[in-house]
């Protein structure tokens, strides 16, 4: 029982990374219609940035949690203004390929600068302990990551449903033409939304920094699992991205615990089942053929 | 969807009929030149590199069959190239048959694998298709990584022989091996050429341009998509098999998503919707990577990624399409001058 709880927590923590990053992917897709291949690379940049900031400026984990998303927001805005915006009118496959090219460049730049071995990053002081719940001892950091990820997801949810900005973004996602007819400047929100999505990927990277090996390649497999997550959740759906993120995290953790040789395959089996039974994803709407 | 997406254009193909099809002479001349280049290649380029170009060219053609002719971007074609690389290697090592037979076996295995993957993937279109194929390819990668007893895990499959009826020069000299393996590649190109210049190919183009109308005309769109997916996987398998025999080993790299990405880069760089694009893109990318690797520059991804970005932003018709449009405009200008 104690082991099972630990696996569950581990899965929820890993799911937190997926949920946050997938949320960014879903918001970008919703408003821009872009599937951002470089999302994994941005997650990697978030982790590398927190390690470098700690090493050079002595910036602690808590500061990184604040500073890195801002940096990544700026990075995302630049990426959208300089590159992505030119292809928004074309078939979405072109932006997929563009962001793939960006991924190759980013990964090899980081590899050249910081090598292939992992950058060191300790668990932040205060979070390196364990908490005991009844007879079960759990990693405090994993509890923190889970709660923090849920909190951010709820905050984004509130932002999207309770504020005027959120209403505009949702309306643009739903029906851009009609939103414009009602006097909403849809184009104005494209760039900040892209930056926001990238910032979420970066935030996910900061959370992963004390937990995973920080290497240039850490985002490569991550982004493919993210794609599985949004296919499972339904690409247009924000709720779907979050739920599927945690679901995939749990599947991965239970897989590693009970069937280690199949752990990584299980996620894709889950995706295959969803595609088979409900092609538009758990929370997605049917697309016109 | 935002404003930008309501005015969405389709894929920009390199194969639009700029040069009138009523010039069969030109077409045969181009075919002859292409064949001559393929035959002369190992005289000018280090033979193993020439073999790589030929293999990647067929691999790119297999991707273009889906992307350019059917409008489906497979971002997981490494699954078929890599599966065939391993199966070809296993057959060559264990059965000792002449290598073309082993390659055919590998291609067959790739086609068998493509049936379930294709069946599931064609349920989604557009960008979803790319994501789903990518995810399934990653699944194949993980399975190969775990199945150490068969694939050798991270060490890969070593010591794949180039058995060819005991003919010594072919089995040991990469220059002669090129000429023994080239027919296998050309067979694949021929199949692709026959496929696109047939009623089957016309249906594919109809599906690409307007799936709803193709369905209304009574074509089973999903079935055609699965058929071309399996055919494409077979061609990728032929290419991957030749590649692994040529190198004498098969590694996990052959199944990695970077391989899927590289072949898409080659296809788009050369120009999609034309069988000429793949070979041109393959020649450039393989030679470039070979040069970069031998110059000791680490960070090939910076160069290939930058090429990708420039191509997608500025030269979406690819090299073949850009050249073809240029020639077409020049010919039109000359004609109007004369008139």
Coordinates of C-alpha atoms in Angstrom, one line a residue:
Chain A
X1 CA 0.0 0.0 0.0
X2 CA 2.8 2.4 0.9
X3 CA 4.6 1.5 -2.3
X4 CA 1.4 2.1 -4.3
X5 CA 0.9 5.5 -2.8
X6 CA 4.5 6.4 -3.6
X7 CA 4.1 5.4 -7.2
X8 CA 0.9 7.4 -7.4
X9 CA 2.6 10.5 -6.1
X10 CA 5.5 9.9 -8.4
X11 CA 3.0 9.7 -11.3
X12 CA 1.1 12.8 -10.2
X13 CA 4.4 14.7 -10.0
X14 CA 5.5 13.6 -13.5
X15 CA 1.9 14.2 -14.6
X16 CA 2.3 17.8 -13.3
X17 CA 5.2 18.4 -15.8
X18 CA 3.1 17.0 -18.6
X19 CA -0.1 18.8 -17.7
X20 CA 1.6 22.2 -17.5
X21 CA 3.5 21.8 -20.7
X22 CA 0.5 20.3 -22.5
X23 CA -1.7 23.2 -21.3
X24 CA 0.8 25.5 -23.1
X25 CA 0.6 23.4 -26.2
X26 CA -3.2 23.4 -26.1
X27 CA -3.5 27.1 -25.6
X28 CA -1.1 27.8 -28.5
X29 CA -3.0 25.4 -30.7
X30 CA -6.3 26.8 -29.8
X31 CA -5.6 30.4 -30.6
X32 CA -2.9 30.1 -33.4
X33 CA -3.6 26.7 -34.8
X34 CA 0.1 25.8 -34.4
X35 CA 1.4 22.5 -33.1
X36 CA 4.6 23.7 -31.5
X37 CA 7.2 20.9 -32.0
X38 CA 9.8 23.0 -30.0
X39 CA 7.7 22.7 -26.8
X40 CA 10.1 20.0 -25.6
X41 CA 13.1 22.2 -26.4
X42 CA 11.5 25.0 -24.4
X43 CA 10.9 22.7 -21.5
X44 CA 14.6 21.8 -21.7
X45 CA 15.6 25.5 -21.9
X46 CA 13.5 26.2 -18.8
X47 CA 15.5 23.5 -16.9
X48 CA 18.9 24.6 -18.3
X49 CA 18.1 28.2 -17.5
X50 CA 17.4 27.5 -13.9
X51 CA 20.6 25.5 -13.6
X52 CA 22.7 28.2 -15.3
X53 CA 21.0 31.0 -13.2
X54 CA 21.8 29.1 -10.0
X55 CA 25.4 28.5 -11.2
X56 CA 26.2 32.1 -12.4
X57 CA 24.0 34.4 -10.4
X58 CA 23.2 32.2 -7.4
X59 CA 19.5 32.5 -8.2
X60 CA 17.6 30.0 -6.0
X61 CA 14.9 27.6 -7.2
X62 CA 12.2 30.0 -5.9
X63 CA 13.6 32.9 -8.0
X64 CA 13.9 30.6 -11.0
X65 CA 10.3 29.7 -10.6
X66 CA 9.5 33.4 -11.1
X67 CA 12.2 34.6 -13.5
X68 CA 12.5 31.7 -16.0
X69 CA 8.8 31.8 -17.1
X70 CA 9.3 35.5 -17.8
X71 CA 12.4 34.9 -19.8
X72 CA 10.6 32.1 -21.7
X73 CA 7.7 34.4 -22.3
X74 CA 10.1 36.9 -24.0
X75 CA 11.7 34.1 -25.9
X76 CA 8.2 32.9 -27.1
X77 CA 7.2 36.4 -28.2
X78 CA 10.5 36.8 -30.2
X79 CA 9.9 33.3 -31.8
X80 CA 6.4 34.3 -32.8
X81 CA 7.3 37.7 -34.1
X82 CA 10.4 36.6 -36.0
X83 CA 9.4 33.2 -37.4
X84 CA 6.1 31.7 -36.6
X85 CA 3.8 34.6 -37.7
X86 CA 4.9 34.4 -41.3
X87 CA 3.4 30.9 -41.7
X88 CA 0.1 31.4 -39.8
X89 CA -1.8 31.7 -43.0
X90 CA -0.5 28.5 -44.4
X91 CA -1.2 24.8 -43.8
X92 CA -0.4 24.1 -40.1
X93 CA 2.1 21.5 -41.3
X94 CA 4.5 24.3 -42.2
X95 CA 4.7 25.7 -38.7
X96 CA 5.1 22.2 -37.4
X97 CA 8.1 21.8 -39.6
X98 CA 9.4 25.3 -38.7
X99 CA 9.3 24.5 -35.0
X100 CA 10.9 21.2 -35.7
X101 CA 13.8 23.1 -37.3
X102 CA 14.0 25.4 -34.3
X103 CA 14.1 22.3 -32.0
X104 CA 17.2 20.9 -33.9
X105 CA 19.0 24.3 -33.6
X106 CA 18.2 24.8 -29.9
X107 CA 19.1 21.3 -28.9
X108 CA 22.5 21.4 -30.6
X109 CA 23.3 24.9 -29.4
X110 CA 22.8 23.8 -25.8
X111 CA 24.8 20.6 -26.5
X112 CA 27.7 22.6 -27.9
X113 CA 27.6 25.1 -25.0
X114 CA 27.0 22.7 -22.1
X115 CA 28.0 19.3 -23.4
X116 CA 26.0 16.1 -23.2
X117 CA 26.4 15.2 -19.6
X118 CA 23.8 16.5 -17.1
X119 CA 24.0 19.9 -15.4
X120 CA 23.9 19.6 -11.6
X121 CA 20.8 20.9 -9.7
X122 CA 20.0 20.1 -6.1
X123 CA 16.6 19.8 -4.5
X124 CA 15.8 23.3 -3.2
X125 CA 16.4 23.6 0.6
X126 CA 13.1 23.1 2.5
X127 CA 11.8 20.8 -0.1
X128 CA 14.4 18.1 0.1
X129 CA 12.8 16.3 3.0
X130 CA 10.1 13.7 3.3
X131 CA 6.6 14.0 4.7
X132 CA 5.0 11.2 6.7
X133 CA 1.3 10.6 6.2
X134 CA 0.2 7.8 8.5
X135 CA 2.7 5.0 7.8
X136 CA 3.7 6.3 4.4
X137 CA 6.8 8.5 3.8
X138 CA 6.6 10.6 0.7
X139 CA 9.0 12.9 -1.0
X140 CA 8.2 16.5 -0.1
X141 CA 9.3 17.8 -3.5
X142 CA 6.9 15.5 -5.3
X143 CA 4.1 16.6 -3.1
X144 CA 5.1 20.2 -3.9
X145 CA 5.3 19.7 -7.7
X146 CA 1.8 18.0 -7.7
X147 CA 0.2 20.7 -5.7
X148 CA 2.0 23.5 -7.6
X149 CA 1.0 22.1 -11.0
X150 CA -2.6 21.7 -9.9
X151 CA -2.6 25.2 -8.6
X152 CA -1.2 26.7 -11.9
X153 CA -3.7 24.7 -13.9
X154 CA -6.6 26.0 -11.7
X155 CA -5.2 29.5 -12.0
X156 CA -5.0 29.3 -15.8
X157 CA -8.5 27.8 -15.8
X158 CA -9.7 30.8 -13.7
X159 CA -7.9 33.2 -16.0
X160 CA -9.6 31.7 -19.1
X161 CA -13.1 31.5 -17.6
X162 CA -13.4 34.3 -15.1
X163 CA -11.6 37.2 -16.7
X164 CA -12.3 39.4 -19.8
X165 CA -8.9 38.4 -21.4
X166 CA -9.8 34.8 -20.9
X167 CA -13.2 35.3 -22.5
X168 CA -11.6 37.0 -25.5
X169 CA -9.1 34.2 -25.9
X170 CA -11.8 31.5 -25.6
X171 CA -14.0 33.4 -28.1
X172 CA -11.1 33.6 -30.6
X173 CA -10.4 29.9 -30.2
X174 CA -14.1 29.2 -30.7
X175 CA -14.9 31.4 -33.7
X176 CA -12.4 34.0 -34.8
X177 CA -14.6 35.4 -37.5
X178 CA -17.6 36.1 -35.2
X179 CA -15.4 37.4 -32.4
X180 CA -14.0 40.0 -34.9
X181 CA -17.5 40.9 -36.0
X182 CA -18.3 41.6 -32.4
X183 CA -15.4 44.1 -32.2
X184 CA -12.7 42.0 -30.7
X185 CA -9.2 42.5 -31.9
X186 CA -8.2 38.8 -32.3
X187 CA -4.8 39.4 -33.8
X188 CA -3.6 41.4 -30.8
X189 CA -3.8 38.2 -28.6
X190 CA -1.9 35.9 -30.9
X191 CA 1.6 36.9 -29.8
X192 CA 1.0 37.1 -26.0
X193 CA -0.8 33.7 -26.1
X194 CA 2.2 32.1 -27.9
X195 CA 4.6 33.6 -25.3
X196 CA 2.3 32.4 -22.5
X197 CA 2.3 28.8 -23.9
X198 CA 6.1 28.9 -24.1
X199 CA 6.3 30.2 -20.6
X200 CA 4.3 27.3 -19.3
X201 CA 6.7 24.9 -21.0
X202 CA 9.6 26.8 -19.4
X203 CA 7.8 26.6 -16.0
X204 CA 7.4 22.9 -16.4
X205 CA 11.2 22.7 -17.1
X206 CA 12.0 24.6 -13.9
X207 CA 9.9 22.2 -11.9
X208 CA 11.7 19.3 -13.6
X209 CA 15.2 20.7 -13.0
X210 CA 15.7 19.3 -9.5
X211 CA 14.0 16.0 -10.4
X212 CA 15.4 15.0 -13.8
X213 CA 18.8 14.9 -15.5
X214 CA 19.3 18.3 -17.1
X215 CA 20.6 17.6 -20.6
X216 CA 20.1 19.0 -24.1
X217 CA 18.1 15.9 -25.0
X218 CA 15.7 15.9 -22.0
X219 CA 13.0 17.5 -24.1
X220 CA 13.2 15.2 -27.1
X221 CA 11.2 12.3 -25.7
X222 CA 9.2 14.7 -23.6
X223 CA 7.6 16.4 -26.6
X224 CA 6.6 13.1 -28.2
X225 CA 4.9 12.1 -25.0
X226 CA 3.3 15.6 -24.9
X227 CA 1.9 14.8 -28.4
X228 CA 0.5 11.6 -27.1
X229 CA -1.0 13.5 -24.1
X230 CA -2.8 16.0 -26.3
X231 CA -4.0 13.3 -28.7
X232 CA -5.4 11.4 -25.7
X233 CA -7.0 14.6 -24.2
X234 CA -8.2 16.1 -27.5
X235 CA -6.0 18.7 -29.1
X236 CA -8.4 21.6 -28.9
X237 CA -9.3 20.9 -25.3
X238 CA -7.7 22.7 -22.4
X239 CA -9.3 20.5 -19.8
X240 CA -8.3 17.4 -21.8
X241 CA -4.7 18.5 -21.9
X242 CA -4.6 18.7 -18.1
X243 CA -6.5 15.5 -17.3
X244 CA -4.6 13.5 -19.9
X245 CA -1.3 15.0 -18.6
X246 CA -1.9 13.6 -15.1
X247 CA -3.3 10.4 -16.6
X248 CA -0.2 9.8 -18.7
X249 CA 2.0 10.6 -15.7
X250 CA 0.2 7.9 -13.6
X251 CA 0.4 5.3 -16.4
X252 CA 4.1 5.9 -16.7
X253 CA 4.7 5.6 -13.0
X254 CA 2.6 2.5 -12.5
X255 CA 4.3 1.0 -15.7
X256 CA 7.7 1.7 -14.3
X257 CA 6.8 0.1 -11.0
X258 CA 4.9 -3.0 -12.1
X259 CA 6.0 -3.6 -15.7
X260 CA 9.3 -1.8 -16.2
X261 CA 10.0 -3.2 -19.6
X262 CA 6.7 -1.9 -21.0
X263 CA 6.6 1.4 -19.1
X264 CA 7.4 3.6 -22.0
X265 CA 5.3 1.6 -24.5
X266 CA 2.2 1.7 -22.3
X267 CA 1.6 5.5 -23.0
X268 CA 1.5 4.8 -26.7
X269 CA -0.8 1.8 -26.2
X270 CA -3.1 4.1 -24.3
X271 CA -2.9 6.6 -27.2
X272 CA -3.7 3.8 -29.7
X273 CA -6.7 2.8 -27.7
X274 CA -8.0 6.3 -27.6
X275 CA -7.5 6.8 -31.3
X276 CA -9.3 3.6 -32.0
X277 CA -12.3 4.2 -29.8
X278 CA -12.6 8.0 -29.7
X279 CA -10.4 9.5 -32.5
X280 CA -11.0 13.1 -31.4
X281 CA -9.7 12.4 -27.9
X282 CA -11.3 12.1 -24.5
X283 CA -12.4 15.7 -24.3
X284 CA -12.1 16.7 -28.0
X285 CA -14.9 17.5 -30.4
X286 CA -15.4 15.7 -33.6
X287 CA -13.6 17.2 -36.5
X288 CA -15.1 17.4 -39.9
X289 CA -13.5 14.9 -42.3
Chain B
X1 CA -9.5 29.4 -35.2
X2 CA -7.9 32.8 -35.8
X3 CA -8.3 34.9 -38.9
X4 CA -5.1 33.5 -40.4
X5 CA -6.5 30.0 -40.5
X6 CA -9.7 30.8 -42.3
X7 CA -7.6 31.9 -45.3
X8 CA -5.4 28.8 -45.2
X9 CA -3.6 27.8 -48.3
X10 CA -2.8 24.2 -49.1
X11 CA 0.6 22.5 -49.3
X12 CA 2.8 24.2 -51.8
X13 CA 3.7 21.5 -54.2
X14 CA 6.8 21.4 -56.5
X15 CA 5.0 19.3 -59.0
X16 CA 2.5 21.7 -60.6
X17 CA 2.6 21.2 -64.4
X18 CA 4.7 24.2 -65.3
X19 CA 6.5 22.4 -68.1
X20 CA 3.7 21.1 -70.3
X21 CA 3.1 17.4 -70.2
X22 CA 2.9 17.4 -74.0
X23 CA 6.7 17.2 -74.1
X24 CA 7.4 13.5 -73.7
X25 CA 10.9 14.0 -75.2
X26 CA 12.0 16.3 -72.3
X27 CA 10.6 13.8 -69.8
X28 CA 12.6 10.9 -71.3
X29 CA 15.7 13.1 -71.5
X30 CA 15.4 14.0 -67.8
X31 CA 14.9 10.3 -66.9
X32 CA 18.0 9.4 -68.9
X33 CA 20.0 12.1 -67.1
X34 CA 18.7 10.9 -63.7
X35 CA 19.7 7.3 -64.5
X36 CA 23.2 8.4 -65.7
X37 CA 23.8 10.4 -62.5
X38 CA 22.8 7.4 -60.4
X39 CA 25.2 5.2 -62.4
X40 CA 28.1 7.6 -62.3
X41 CA 27.7 8.6 -58.6
X42 CA 30.3 6.3 -57.1
X43 CA 32.9 7.5 -59.5
X44 CA 32.7 11.0 -58.1
X45 CA 31.7 10.4 -54.5
X46 CA 33.1 8.0 -51.9
X47 CA 31.0 4.9 -52.7
X48 CA 29.5 4.3 -49.3
X49 CA 28.3 7.9 -49.3
X50 CA 26.8 7.4 -52.8
X51 CA 25.0 4.4 -51.4
X52 CA 23.6 6.5 -48.6
X53 CA 22.4 9.1 -51.1
X54 CA 20.6 6.4 -53.1
X55 CA 19.0 4.9 -49.9
X56 CA 17.9 8.3 -48.5
X57 CA 16.6 9.2 -52.0
X58 CA 14.2 6.3 -52.0
X59 CA 13.3 6.9 -48.4
X60 CA 12.4 10.5 -49.3
X61 CA 10.3 9.3 -52.3
X62 CA 8.4 7.0 -50.0
X63 CA 7.6 10.0 -47.7
X64 CA 6.6 12.1 -50.7
X65 CA 4.2 9.5 -51.8
X66 CA 2.3 10.3 -48.7
X67 CA 3.0 14.0 -48.3
X68 CA 3.1 15.2 -51.9
X69 CA 0.6 12.9 -53.5
X70 CA -1.8 12.1 -50.7
X71 CA -1.4 15.2 -48.4
X72 CA -0.4 13.1 -45.3
X73 CA 2.7 14.1 -43.4
X74 CA 4.2 11.0 -41.8
X75 CA 6.6 12.1 -39.1
X76 CA 7.2 8.5 -38.1
X77 CA 8.7 6.9 -41.1
X78 CA 11.8 5.9 -39.2
X79 CA 9.7 3.1 -37.8
X80 CA 9.6 1.4 -41.3
X81 CA 13.1 2.3 -42.4
X82 CA 14.5 1.1 -39.0
X83 CA 12.3 -2.0 -38.7
X84 CA 13.5 -3.1 -42.1
X85 CA 17.1 -2.3 -41.2
X86 CA 16.9 -4.7 -38.3
X87 CA 14.9 -7.4 -40.0
X88 CA 17.1 -7.3 -43.1
X89 CA 20.1 -7.5 -40.8
X90 CA 18.7 -10.5 -38.9
X91 CA 17.8 -12.3 -42.1
X92 CA 21.3 -11.6 -43.6
X93 CA 23.1 -12.8 -40.5
X94 CA 21.0 -15.9 -39.8
X95 CA 19.9 -17.1 -43.2
X96 CA 22.9 -16.3 -45.3
X97 CA 20.8 -15.5 -48.3
X98 CA 21.9 -13.1 -51.0
X99 CA 21.4 -9.6 -49.7
X100 CA 18.6 -8.5 -52.1
X101 CA 16.4 -11.3 -50.6
X102 CA 17.1 -10.1 -47.1
X103 CA 16.2 -6.6 -48.1
X104 CA 12.9 -7.8 -49.6
X105 CA 12.2 -9.6 -46.3
X106 CA 12.9 -6.4 -44.4
X107 CA 10.6 -4.4 -46.6
X108 CA 7.9 -7.0 -46.2
X109 CA 8.2 -6.7 -42.4
X110 CA 7.9 -2.9 -42.7
X111 CA 4.7 -3.3 -44.7
X112 CA 3.3 -5.7 -42.1
X113 CA 4.1 -3.2 -39.3
X114 CA 2.5 -0.5 -41.4
X115 CA -0.9 -2.2 -41.5
X116 CA -1.9 -1.6 -37.8
X117 CA -0.1 1.8 -37.6
X118 CA -1.7 2.9 -40.9
X119 CA -5.1 1.7 -39.8
X120 CA -5.0 3.7 -36.6
X121 CA -3.2 6.8 -38.0
X122 CA -5.5 7.4 -41.0
X123 CA -8.3 8.0 -38.6
X124 CA -6.8 11.4 -38.1
X125 CA -5.8 13.9 -40.7
X126 CA -3.5 16.8 -41.2
X127 CA -1.4 17.8 -38.2
X128 CA -2.9 15.0 -36.1
X129 CA -1.7 12.4 -38.5
X130 CA 1.9 13.7 -38.1
X131 CA 1.6 13.6 -34.3
X132 CA 0.1 10.1 -34.2
X133 CA 2.6 8.6 -36.6
X134 CA 5.4 10.2 -34.6
X135 CA 4.1 8.7 -31.4
X136 CA 3.8 5.2 -32.9
X137 CA 7.3 5.4 -34.3
X138 CA 8.6 6.3 -30.8
X139 CA 6.7 3.2 -29.5
X140 CA 8.6 1.0 -32.0
X141 CA 11.8 2.7 -30.9
X142 CA 11.2 1.8 -27.3
X143 CA 10.2 -1.8 -28.2
X144 CA 13.5 -2.2 -30.1
X145 CA 15.4 -0.7 -27.2
X146 CA 13.9 -3.2 -24.8
X147 CA 14.1 -6.3 -27.0
X148 CA 17.8 -6.6 -26.5
X149 CA 18.0 -10.3 -27.3
X150 CA 16.8 -9.6 -30.9
X151 CA 18.1 -6.0 -31.6
X152 CA 21.2 -5.8 -29.4
X153 CA 19.7 -2.8 -27.5
X154 CA 22.0 0.2 -27.5
X155 CA 24.8 -1.8 -29.2
X156 CA 22.7 -2.4 -32.3
X157 CA 23.0 -5.3 -34.6
X158 CA 26.6 -5.8 -35.7
X159 CA 28.3 -7.7 -38.5
X160 CA 25.6 -7.8 -41.1
X161 CA 27.2 -9.5 -44.2
X162 CA 26.8 -8.4 -47.8
X163 CA 26.3 -12.0 -49.1
X164 CA 25.9 -12.1 -52.9
X165 CA 26.4 -15.5 -54.4
X166 CA 30.0 -15.6 -53.2
X167 CA 31.0 -12.9 -55.7
X168 CA 34.1 -11.5 -53.9
X169 CA 34.3 -7.9 -55.2
X170 CA 30.6 -7.1 -54.4
X171 CA 30.8 -8.6 -50.9
X172 CA 34.0 -6.7 -50.0
X173 CA 34.3 -3.6 -52.2
X174 CA 31.7 -0.9 -51.6
X175 CA 32.2 0.4 -55.2
X176 CA 31.0 -2.9 -56.7
X177 CA 28.4 -3.3 -53.9
X178 CA 26.8 0.0 -55.0
X179 CA 26.0 -1.5 -58.5
X180 CA 24.6 -4.6 -56.9
X181 CA 22.3 -2.7 -54.6
X182 CA 21.3 0.1 -57.0
X183 CA 18.8 -2.2 -58.8
X184 CA 17.0 -2.7 -55.5
X185 CA 16.7 1.1 -55.1
X186 CA 15.6 1.6 -58.7
X187 CA 13.0 -1.1 -58.3
X188 CA 11.5 1.0 -55.4
X189 CA 11.6 4.1 -57.5
X190 CA 9.9 2.3 -60.4
X191 CA 7.2 1.1 -58.1
X192 CA 6.6 4.7 -56.8
X193 CA 6.6 6.0 -60.4
X194 CA 4.1 3.4 -61.6
X195 CA 2.0 4.1 -58.5
X196 CA 1.7 7.9 -59.1
X197 CA 1.2 7.5 -62.8
X198 CA -1.7 5.2 -62.5
X199 CA -5.4 5.5 -61.8
X200 CA -4.5 4.6 -58.2
X201 CA -2.2 7.7 -58.1
X202 CA -5.0 9.9 -59.6
X203 CA -7.3 8.8 -56.7
X204 CA -4.6 9.7 -54.2
X205 CA -4.3 13.2 -55.7
X206 CA -8.0 13.5 -55.6
X207 CA -8.0 12.6 -51.9
X208 CA -5.2 15.2 -51.3
X209 CA -7.1 18.0 -53.1
X210 CA -10.6 17.3 -51.8
X211 CA -11.2 14.2 -49.6
X212 CA -15.0 15.0 -49.3
X213 CA -15.4 15.0 -53.1
X214 CA -13.3 11.8 -53.5
X215 CA -15.6 10.2 -51.0
X216 CA -18.7 11.5 -52.7
X217 CA -17.4 9.9 -56.0
X218 CA -17.5 6.6 -54.3
X219 CA -13.9 6.1 -53.3
X220 CA -13.2 4.5 -50.0
X221 CA -10.8 7.2 -48.8
X222 CA -9.6 5.4 -45.7
X223 CA -8.8 2.3 -47.6
X224 CA -6.8 4.2 -50.2
X225 CA -4.9 6.0 -47.5
X226 CA -4.0 2.7 -45.7
X227 CA -3.0 1.2 -49.1
X228 CA -0.6 4.0 -49.9
X229 CA 0.7 4.1 -46.3
X230 CA 1.6 0.4 -46.6
X231 CA 3.1 0.8 -50.0
X232 CA 5.1 3.8 -48.8
X233 CA 6.3 1.8 -45.8
X234 CA 7.5 -1.0 -48.1
X235 CA 9.6 1.5 -50.1
X236 CA 11.0 3.0 -46.9
X237 CA 11.8 -0.6 -45.9
X238 CA 13.6 -1.3 -49.2
X239 CA 15.7 1.8 -48.6
X240 CA 16.4 1.0 -44.9
X241 CA 17.4 -2.6 -45.7
X242 CA 19.9 -1.5 -48.3
X243 CA 21.2 1.1 -45.8
X244 CA 21.8 -1.5 -43.1
X245 CA 23.5 -4.0 -45.5
X246 CA 25.7 -1.2 -46.8
X247 CA 26.8 -0.1 -43.4
X248 CA 27.0 -3.7 -42.0
X249 CA 25.1 -2.7 -38.9
X250 CA 21.7 -1.5 -37.7
X251 CA 21.3 0.8 -34.7
X252 CA 18.6 2.5 -32.7
X253 CA 19.5 5.6 -34.6
X254 CA 17.6 4.1 -37.6
X255 CA 14.4 4.2 -35.5
X256 CA 14.9 7.5 -33.8
X257 CA 12.6 10.5 -34.5
X258 CA 15.5 12.5 -35.7
X259 CA 15.6 10.0 -38.7
X260 CA 11.9 10.7 -39.3
X261 CA 12.7 14.4 -39.2
X262 CA 15.7 14.1 -41.5
X263 CA 13.8 12.3 -44.2
X264 CA 11.0 15.0 -44.1
X265 CA 13.7 17.7 -44.3
X266 CA 15.1 15.9 -47.4
X267 CA 11.7 15.6 -49.0
X268 CA 10.7 19.2 -48.4
X269 CA 14.1 20.6 -49.4
X270 CA 14.0 18.7 -52.7
X271 CA 10.4 19.7 -53.3
X272 CA 7.2 17.8 -52.6
X273 CA 4.8 16.4 -55.1
X274 CA 7.5 15.3 -57.5
X275 CA 9.6 12.2 -57.6
X276 CA 12.7 14.3 -58.4
X277 CA 12.7 16.2 -55.2
X278 CA 13.7 13.3 -53.0
X279 CA 16.9 12.4 -54.8
X280 CA 18.0 16.1 -55.0
X281 CA 17.4 16.7 -51.4
X282 CA 19.1 13.4 -50.4
X283 CA 22.2 14.3 -52.4
X284 CA 22.5 17.7 -50.7
X285 CA 21.8 16.6 -47.1
X286 CA 23.9 13.4 -47.2
X287 CA 26.9 15.2 -48.7
X288 CA 26.5 18.1 -46.3
X289 CA 26.3 15.9 -43.3
X290 CA 29.3 13.9 -44.5
X291 CA 31.3 17.1 -44.9
X292 CA 30.3 18.5 -41.5
X293 CA 31.1 15.2 -39.8
X294 CA 34.5 14.9 -41.4
X295 CA 35.3 18.5 -40.6
X296 CA 34.9 17.6 -36.9
X297 CA 32.1 20.1 -36.4
X298 CA 29.7 18.9 -33.7
X299 CA 26.3 20.5 -33.9
X300 CA 25.0 19.2 -37.3
X301 CA 21.5 20.0 -36.0
X302 CA 22.3 23.8 -36.0
X303 CA 23.0 23.6 -39.7
X304 CA 20.2 21.2 -40.7
X305 CA 17.7 23.0 -38.4
X306 CA 18.6 26.4 -39.9
X307 CA 18.2 24.9 -43.5
X308 CA 14.8 23.6 -42.4
X309 CA 13.8 27.1 -41.1
X310 CA 14.9 28.9 -44.3
X311 CA 13.3 26.3 -46.6
X312 CA 9.9 26.4 -44.8
X313 CA 10.0 30.2 -44.5
X314 CA 11.2 31.1 -48.0
X315 CA 11.4 28.1 -50.4
X316 CA 8.4 26.0 -49.7
X317 CA 8.4 24.7 -53.3
X318 CA 11.8 23.1 -52.6
X319 CA 14.8 23.1 -54.9
X320 CA 13.0 21.3 -57.7
X321 CA 9.9 23.4 -57.5
X322 CA 11.8 26.7 -57.3
X323 CA 14.0 25.7 -60.3
X324 CA 11.0 24.5 -62.2
X325 CA 9.0 27.7 -61.6
X326 CA 12.1 29.7 -62.7
X327 CA 12.5 27.7 -65.9
X328 CA 8.7 27.9 -66.5
X329 CA 8.7 31.7 -66.1
X330 CA 11.7 32.0 -68.3
X331 CA 10.1 30.0 -71.1
X332 CA 6.9 32.0 -70.9
X333 CA 8.8 35.2 -71.1
X334 CA 10.7 34.0 -74.2
X335 CA 7.5 32.9 -75.8
X336 CA 5.8 36.3 -75.2
X337 CA 8.9 38.1 -76.5
X338 CA 8.7 36.2 -79.8
X339 CA 5.0 36.8 -80.2

